[in-house]
Amino acid sequence: MKKKVVVALGGNALGDTPDKQKEAVKIASSSIVDLVDEGYEVMVVHGNGPQVGMIHMAFDMAHKQTDKIPTMPLVESTAMSQGYIGYHLQNAIVNEMKVRGFNKDVATILTQVVVDQNDPAFLNPNKPVGPFYTKEEADVLSKVENAIYLEDAGRGYRKAVASPKPQTIVEKNTIRKLLNSGTVVISSGGGGMPVVDMGGMFIGVDAVIDKDNSAAKIAEEINADSLIILTAVDNVAIRFGKENQEWLHKLSTEDALKYIEEGEFAAGSMLPKVEASIRFAKSKKGRIAIITSLESAKDAIQNGKGTIITE
């Protein structure tokens, strides 16, 4: 039986405009096809922070110009971002496979992710989305929009929304069938469209589910062997950016939890990746999570490059 791998791509790695994204996905597709070429069943989850913010903001600005254009709820903006990022990834992956002389189906699944309507995250919006602003710009926007803006890993200020934990993936059975048929699947883009179960009916809510948490959840539900979270660095580090910085190559879930308690990982960047890796590694014996750079996916799974997190 072929091994299943879930690959999580950051939204910032995909560029913040359609043209930049077309170029960026060529790099991502090469890493993805490396794994397909080695015989793995591959599912891709991607972020959408810059993209969903762009879509949401564009409708808001257009609505201010004319009532004929409605504002667009965040959950619908997420669906739009899944479609257009999925298209670019599908196109790039298919083209990369053609260059290498083989052919497999690639499909993007618009993905709903169930969250708990009583999740405390709804009382504490802390997930950054959209473009970066200076502190002065953010202060003005927070008053105009009655919204919360938070600093994101020293890169500027971004709008914050609720980030509830994923409970289950609505389309998981479809994803399993596609993977088992040999299809490369792109799903849970931007963490998925958050929905709550209201008397047996799924209702969309405005929130953003962290894509790494969704990647860990779908990886668990499709019984994946590995979760690879691709980011801007080759390894996780403690004391990051300091003179005594230390890169980590192997990390137990116990040690990872200890480092989290000590505040070693930034909330807006590495923390959710490590937390998602812990959850996946602990979900079943033998499962591993790897955090590494975009270019190192093949080396990560074959040669142990990156930070490997195990139970």
Steps between C-alpha positions, in 0.01 A plus 500: 500500500633842405574740781283809535661839552327828578697808397410837655603813307497846655285765333789746511708257293247533219537872435255781565378565144375258230807563281745448787307191602534342155876526536507385862296183440759382247744459790237334719391266222855374453518390865154344482576308181828378654285309750254378236794381290624296796168316519328676788129580508507877549245742634575873510363754747582867443469822693315804370574787738603763242257369237184489710581844637539634146163356392318613812648849481428536126128438550493731799665782305272444200192506722606839633494625142161355408222312677464285189802301617439320831750450778630144509495294821835353599384140459398567137830679444676186624306293247608736223862476608480119504384511140759731356798369699387146421488582131855635503630200695317250279634665188858512629497140627358364172754696297788384721393137455482547121856633501610186684315274259225351715137572562268484800169664579500810719185633670411787730223433750312795647519397863269570793647456847273458801577716805331528839273805521597522869873496430655766728695631200189691395544713814868568427575579133873442447550364148667755268364529146547737209771756425752647743465853639709731714387553859364844409297361210374212713386737777288694250355188337411339834287803589337530157421128475444429870747218454813369670844542341799312642872499430601194298850367575662842471392540138226757560138508612217290353129465566420225752200266484392197702693178437298205635641146504389259224277217619463299178518542123162473324647374171745249654341195332526660156863589567578142606344358183694737276830425672437126479439538126840664457382860473710781645253690719502867598266554794430700815643812337540785746404255773166434331166679513399497869150364559305418815250217539161660573247223552658280236553781247841650427500881520802710399650741753749785465828372641833366376616153593876471521608304194757297696233388745273402211790319332560301819129417532453384140830309518361318802162434337643358176751291699808670357844376597672839496417868528750738339461867588697716258613843614779756447774320696661155489450429871316611811721697740498592865625844605427600140691807382724513807875439523440162665238389245483120463354313203303188592520184289307244705236595751276288721147622566594525869791732430295698250232561765769610744636754251146630441455554873829692503372729222760395243274520194335813361120489503467643150747268329663188646270427796198369300733284289651336806160458668353338188802270473456390861133420447570291192798315651296414809192389304636153415818304566757529224376827352759771443480872431776694328550876488740621233545737205302495177789364296576214741184288493663202326813512718281531807307180442786298351808625681371649824565863412312756708361467851341159556238486773398162640316364800 
